[in-house]
XYZ file of C-alpha atoms in Angstrom:
422
model
C 0.202 -0.229 0.028
C 0.997 3.874 -0.645
C 0.462 6.470 1.319
C 1.006 10.096 0.516
C 1.390 12.588 2.827
C 1.154 15.959 2.435
C 1.123 19.237 4.273
C -1.821 21.155 4.572
C -0.964 25.064 3.476
C 2.529 24.385 4.349
C 4.012 27.637 3.883
C 1.351 29.391 5.835
C 1.544 26.441 8.278
C 5.012 26.822 8.570
C 4.620 30.732 9.753
C 1.826 29.486 12.314
C 4.174 27.002 14.097
C 5.816 30.003 14.988
C 3.040 32.442 15.637
C 0.270 30.633 17.208
C -2.319 33.778 17.156
C -1.971 33.231 13.093
C -4.072 30.509 13.829
C -7.951 31.531 12.919
C -7.214 34.331 10.904
C -6.747 34.856 6.973
C -2.925 34.333 5.671
C -0.822 34.268 2.760
C 2.205 34.228 1.526
C 4.122 35.671 -1.433
C 6.388 34.955 -3.896
C 9.927 36.473 -4.779
C 9.705 40.292 -4.645
C 6.449 40.209 -2.952
C 4.841 39.790 -6.301
C 1.958 36.753 -6.170
C 0.294 35.061 -3.399
C 1.554 31.497 -3.429
C -0.097 30.016 0.441
C -3.262 30.605 1.520
C -4.662 29.507 4.904
C -8.113 28.255 5.039
C -9.546 31.698 6.107
C -8.243 33.349 3.095
C -9.312 30.818 0.874
C -12.766 31.301 2.824
C -12.418 35.165 1.387
C -11.907 34.847 -2.023
C -8.766 35.066 -2.219
C -6.802 32.866 -5.583
C -3.899 31.226 -5.936
C -1.130 33.657 -7.554
C -3.277 36.760 -7.223
C -1.243 39.485 -7.778
C -0.520 41.349 -4.069
C -0.777 44.914 -4.679
C -4.101 44.688 -6.803
C -5.676 43.002 -3.312
C -3.338 45.088 -1.006
C -5.955 47.345 0.356
C -9.045 45.333 0.618
C -6.550 42.473 2.089
C -5.547 44.665 4.952
C -9.475 45.639 5.386
C -10.609 42.312 5.878
C -7.320 41.718 8.491
C -5.167 39.405 5.845
C -1.771 38.840 7.245
C 0.999 38.870 4.347
C 4.664 37.292 4.652
C 7.420 37.647 2.333
C 8.685 33.432 1.510
C 11.040 32.620 3.913
C 12.663 29.387 1.959
C 15.057 28.928 4.630
C 12.830 28.062 6.879
C 10.245 26.281 4.426
C 13.169 23.720 3.528
C 14.468 23.108 7.146
C 11.124 22.404 8.242
C 10.566 20.193 4.978
C 13.552 18.582 6.620
C 12.370 17.601 9.716
C 9.226 16.318 8.186
C 10.537 14.026 5.779
C 13.090 12.774 8.051
C 9.889 11.794 10.883
C 8.186 10.128 7.783
C 11.386 8.024 7.118
C 10.468 6.587 10.449
C 7.923 5.040 9.285
C 8.565 3.216 5.830
C 12.357 2.263 4.491
C 10.922 3.093 1.253
C 10.216 7.409 0.780
C 9.710 8.980 -2.125
C 10.249 12.817 -1.580
C 7.740 14.189 -4.207
C 7.898 17.699 -3.468
C 9.138 19.614 -0.768
C 5.570 19.636 1.157
C 4.780 15.796 -0.395
C 6.255 12.188 0.749
C 5.023 8.553 -0.399
C 5.637 6.094 1.387
C 5.169 2.208 1.365
C 3.145 0.998 3.964
C 3.763 -2.968 4.931
C 1.173 -5.051 6.166
C 0.822 -5.244 10.039
C -0.907 -5.822 13.661
C -2.639 -2.441 12.923
C -4.740 -1.433 9.930
C -3.637 1.527 7.338
C -5.830 3.820 8.801
C -4.316 3.763 12.604
C -0.552 4.032 10.513
C -2.156 6.993 9.026
C -3.621 8.224 12.225
C -0.142 7.475 13.627
C 1.802 9.685 11.132
C -0.283 13.136 11.325
C -0.394 12.604 14.737
C 3.604 12.018 15.233
C 4.614 14.875 12.548
C 1.642 17.639 14.170
C 3.479 16.638 17.685
C 7.075 16.935 16.588
C 7.248 19.764 14.611
C 3.651 21.433 15.013
C 2.853 20.988 11.209
C -0.506 19.461 9.913
C -1.075 17.051 7.852
C -3.217 14.884 5.291
C -2.814 11.282 4.692
C -4.296 9.492 1.924
C -3.597 5.694 1.866
C -4.459 3.314 -1.593
C -2.834 0.805 -3.863
C -1.424 3.102 -6.104
C 0.324 6.388 -5.726
C -2.393 7.846 -8.175
C -5.263 6.384 -5.812
C -3.331 8.221 -2.882
C -3.171 11.166 -4.203
C -6.962 11.091 -4.813
C -7.185 9.804 -1.117
C -5.361 12.270 -0.076
C -7.544 14.743 -1.847
C -10.560 13.144 0.115
C -8.962 13.320 3.506
C -8.661 17.248 3.089
C -11.925 18.390 1.897
C -13.468 15.515 4.425
C -12.228 17.348 7.906
C -15.104 14.436 9.372
C -12.639 12.005 8.396
C -9.879 13.198 10.375
C -7.139 13.997 7.998
C -7.320 10.253 7.236
C -8.534 8.292 3.810
C -7.761 4.921 3.043
C -9.195 4.128 -0.004
C -9.599 0.452 0.338
C -11.829 1.142 3.565
C -14.990 2.771 1.654
C -17.107 0.846 0.011
C -17.595 -0.113 -3.646
C -20.479 2.158 -3.741
C -18.992 4.861 -1.913
C -15.588 4.105 -4.153
C -18.491 4.436 -7.310
C -19.409 8.090 -6.260
C -16.718 9.523 -5.248
C -15.482 8.780 -9.061
C -18.655 10.161 -10.286
C -18.288 13.298 -8.832
C -14.285 13.924 -8.891
C -13.426 15.855 -12.197
C -10.864 14.286 -14.187
C -8.580 17.886 -14.341
C -7.865 16.954 -10.431
C -6.702 14.254 -11.296
C -2.599 14.126 -10.843
C -0.758 13.514 -14.157
C -3.954 15.011 -16.187
C -3.630 18.644 -17.255
C -5.043 21.405 -18.190
C -5.121 20.939 -21.529
C -5.596 17.571 -21.858
C -8.530 17.828 -19.636
C -9.757 20.300 -21.831
C -9.821 18.102 -24.451
C -11.444 15.140 -22.716
C -14.200 17.463 -21.806
C -14.509 17.842 -25.676
C -15.113 14.471 -26.047
C -17.219 13.646 -22.777
C -14.817 12.945 -20.496
C -15.856 14.781 -17.209
C -15.100 13.145 -14.515
C -12.645 9.999 -13.172
C -16.002 7.494 -14.058
C -15.863 8.860 -17.243
C -12.340 8.062 -18.174
C -12.307 4.609 -16.556
C -15.345 4.030 -18.726
C -13.104 4.042 -21.447
C -10.488 1.480 -22.941
C -7.110 1.376 -22.560
C -5.575 1.292 -26.187
C -8.212 3.848 -26.739
C -7.361 6.409 -23.885
C -3.243 5.422 -25.425
C -3.963 6.607 -29.106
C -6.231 9.250 -28.109
C -4.061 11.055 -25.085
C -0.919 9.192 -25.213
C 1.017 6.283 -23.200
C 1.735 8.324 -19.527
C -2.184 8.693 -19.341
C -2.969 5.553 -19.703
C -1.052 4.591 -16.970
C -2.788 7.216 -15.252
C -5.821 5.233 -16.262
C -4.473 2.198 -15.029
C -3.581 3.372 -11.842
C -6.548 4.869 -11.645
C -7.914 0.832 -11.374
C -5.325 -0.065 -8.817
C -2.817 -1.566 -11.263
C 0.471 -0.383 -9.890
C 2.524 1.465 -12.751
C 4.675 3.682 -11.262
C 6.902 3.144 -8.107
C 8.521 4.742 -5.488
C 11.132 6.155 -6.752
C 13.752 6.195 -2.872
C 16.603 8.357 -4.914
C 15.899 11.261 -6.127
C 17.632 10.976 -9.911
C 20.749 13.587 -10.214
C 19.814 16.954 -11.678
C 20.348 16.941 -15.769
C 20.658 20.775 -15.479
C 20.736 23.285 -12.789
C 19.512 26.652 -12.795
C 19.596 29.644 -10.743
C 18.000 33.093 -11.676
C 15.477 35.734 -9.911
C 13.907 38.374 -10.459
C 15.427 41.877 -9.167
C 13.710 43.627 -6.468
C 14.674 46.554 -8.070
C 15.543 47.580 -11.736
C 19.723 47.115 -12.401
C 20.998 49.387 -15.212
C 25.338 48.940 -14.410
C 27.337 46.110 -16.001
C 28.591 45.690 -12.499
C 25.547 45.336 -10.653
C 24.359 42.616 -13.048
C 27.740 41.211 -12.506
C 27.464 40.699 -8.552
C 24.003 39.347 -9.768
C 25.005 36.705 -11.780
C 28.024 36.000 -9.405
C 25.985 35.022 -6.798
C 23.860 32.660 -9.219
C 26.896 31.064 -10.229
C 27.903 30.346 -6.727
C 24.801 28.976 -5.583
C 24.223 26.574 -8.973
C 27.594 25.154 -8.448
C 26.951 24.677 -4.890
C 24.719 22.116 -5.427
C 26.808 20.719 -8.481
C 29.270 19.643 -6.215
C 26.104 18.057 -3.720
C 25.704 15.225 -5.984
C 29.247 15.232 -6.978
C 29.031 16.428 -10.498
C 30.817 18.903 -13.168
C 29.796 21.286 -15.422
C 30.532 21.108 -18.553
C 29.450 24.460 -20.793
C 26.879 27.056 -18.811
C 24.738 29.844 -19.837
C 23.945 33.756 -18.842
C 20.866 35.374 -19.918
C 19.582 38.733 -18.916
C 16.414 40.517 -19.757
C 14.521 43.821 -19.576
C 11.097 43.492 -17.851
C 8.630 42.362 -20.463
C 5.075 43.383 -18.427
C 6.358 47.740 -18.983
C 6.001 46.991 -22.844
C 6.081 51.075 -22.790
C 10.187 50.476 -21.714
C 13.181 49.791 -24.169
C 13.164 45.709 -23.977
C 15.858 43.468 -24.164
C 16.849 40.545 -23.666
C 19.815 38.174 -25.013
C 21.168 34.506 -23.918
C 24.874 32.690 -24.654
C 25.965 29.233 -23.939
C 29.693 28.759 -24.011
C 31.608 25.219 -23.771
C 34.007 24.791 -21.107
C 37.716 23.683 -22.262
C 36.883 21.488 -19.331
C 34.219 20.544 -16.759
C 34.564 21.538 -13.618
C 32.615 22.527 -10.426
C 34.865 25.137 -8.964
C 32.982 28.311 -8.372
C 35.786 30.360 -9.682
C 36.139 28.974 -12.708
C 32.652 29.305 -13.221
C 32.370 32.882 -12.210
C 34.833 33.831 -14.454
C 33.261 32.445 -17.160
C 29.679 33.777 -16.377
C 31.126 37.395 -16.284
C 32.646 36.698 -19.910
C 29.659 35.804 -21.599
C 28.182 38.840 -19.241
C 30.483 41.622 -21.037
C 29.276 40.569 -24.656
C 25.777 40.460 -24.358
C 25.271 43.236 -21.437
C 23.896 46.589 -23.637
C 23.848 49.945 -21.664
C 20.430 52.073 -21.646
C 18.323 49.030 -20.226
C 16.287 48.540 -17.284
C 17.250 45.264 -16.225
C 14.371 42.929 -14.413
C 16.296 39.339 -14.151
C 19.179 37.540 -14.922
C 19.825 33.505 -14.291
C 22.470 31.295 -14.729
C 22.522 27.867 -16.019
C 24.618 24.943 -15.839
C 24.583 22.357 -18.798
C 26.481 19.111 -19.606
C 26.835 17.677 -15.659
C 28.728 14.619 -15.374
C 30.203 12.556 -12.401
C 33.254 14.039 -10.629
C 35.098 11.332 -11.315
C 34.631 11.166 -15.614
C 36.319 14.329 -16.102
C 38.515 14.426 -19.581
C 42.125 15.740 -18.668
C 43.851 18.576 -20.707
C 47.917 18.352 -20.852
C 48.286 21.993 -22.150
C 45.580 23.395 -19.887
C 47.395 25.964 -17.179
C 44.877 26.114 -14.192
C 45.235 26.233 -10.444
C 45.939 22.947 -8.541
C 43.039 21.376 -8.712
C 43.368 19.570 -5.220
C 43.650 23.037 -3.266
C 40.826 24.305 -6.067
C 38.478 21.673 -4.036
C 39.772 22.205 -1.152
C 38.682 25.860 -1.449
C 35.368 25.608 -2.295
C 34.854 22.458 0.059
C 35.798 25.013 2.942
C 33.528 27.921 0.978
C 30.616 24.960 1.240
C 30.805 24.824 4.990
C 31.079 27.944 5.989
C 27.787 28.363 4.023
C 25.968 26.170 4.984
C 26.988 26.783 8.491
C 26.685 30.517 9.221
C 23.924 31.174 6.136
C 23.969 31.095 2.611
C 26.249 34.378 1.440
C 28.411 34.066 4.584
C 31.738 33.742 2.299
C 32.208 34.005 -2.128
C 33.442 35.534 -4.600
C 34.663 39.284 -4.726
C 32.323 39.996 -7.554
C 29.446 39.192 -5.804
C 29.069 42.456 -4.175
C 28.336 43.402 -0.607
C 25.487 45.543 -0.553
C 23.723 43.855 -3.193
C 20.687 46.623 -3.479
C 19.007 43.965 -6.290
C 18.080 41.669 -3.826
C 14.516 40.127 -3.933
C 12.127 42.272 -1.934
C 11.002 40.506 0.968
C 9.282 43.329 3.165
C 7.155 40.769 5.043
C 9.643 38.639 5.633
C 9.437 37.105 9.266
C 12.116 35.745 11.544
C 14.825 32.679 10.538
C 13.552 31.058 13.397
C 15.663 27.671 12.474
C 18.371 28.383 10.323
C 19.281 31.737 12.411
C 21.121 31.784 15.685
C 20.058 35.262 16.529
C 16.609 34.573 15.495
C 15.616 31.684 17.537
C 12.519 32.043 19.208
C 12.758 33.217 23.065
C 10.391 31.632 25.298
C 9.519 32.779 28.165
C 8.302 30.975 31.660
């Protein structure tokens, strides 16, 4: 049996753990630069606030309604996610971390019923982290997703749904009322096509023939159809596969005009991407840089450019990669534009043990450089991202992402650890 554990309104719930006064109040969390709403409490949803709504258009009204808004605190969310996943690993040796707030577990038959195990998971996560979760249990990953959805929509079930414990009639009623567009693996475009062909619910989809589904919508939807019928097509993936590309990009908190400030941003993004590269013990054989203005301001002069270059030798060295990125930037930068975003992508990734040597390439001692990068990684992990880096990344970084409503980093900074007064 498969269990899908999903933290309810994850970003909002993380904020509430450390500010209990927010319980029962409408709360939203905003995207980069406080742009759009990316997480909502149940109370905010009840007010009609939509996911992805621009905050600037709702700010005045939301304040009148008593809505509390927070900037994204990614360091806090990542730390809380790691804690949840470590707890869930205690319940099963087979675990697939699907996203920052979702995890599949393989449950083995035992003395307790699967529903009891689910309630134990929910209770433990709540007690140890303060985060509320829902648990969906079913024979396949697709049905576990569906069961998790039912657990959320039916509060009287206590946040746990074991699909196999529903009667045949109850299952049929659920499938008849479950819109096909809400099924995991079926996107908006496919569901629109299905609607034109009279397929509106899961029951409608299951009434079709397998080969017909394959011919009309492809093998992926056919597998979804099979899993909805209770036959496993997708096994748990215990270890996440190494990334084939690593992208780091951000919109700026304010427009950038100078090449030097663009260089600071690009250097910062290279450092973050290189750290991720070393974490999976890989090297990059090519690197690309892109810069662009704000396309949502068509009255302003527009410019965007993207260039990829191969590296003479695959590398994960922050200094080497930064030099290559700044070389690209110098060739694509054009003065007179208000740049709104930049990004760096590392491509052609391969194992660090498979680097092709070059007899004629003169470079710094690779062992010393590896030690330098490892030391930088350790310092940044212990004292916080950006504690040490290349000089070209700058110090003030006035272009950094806007976070006007960010909360303290309660679990990742020593000077912001919560204080309890007894």
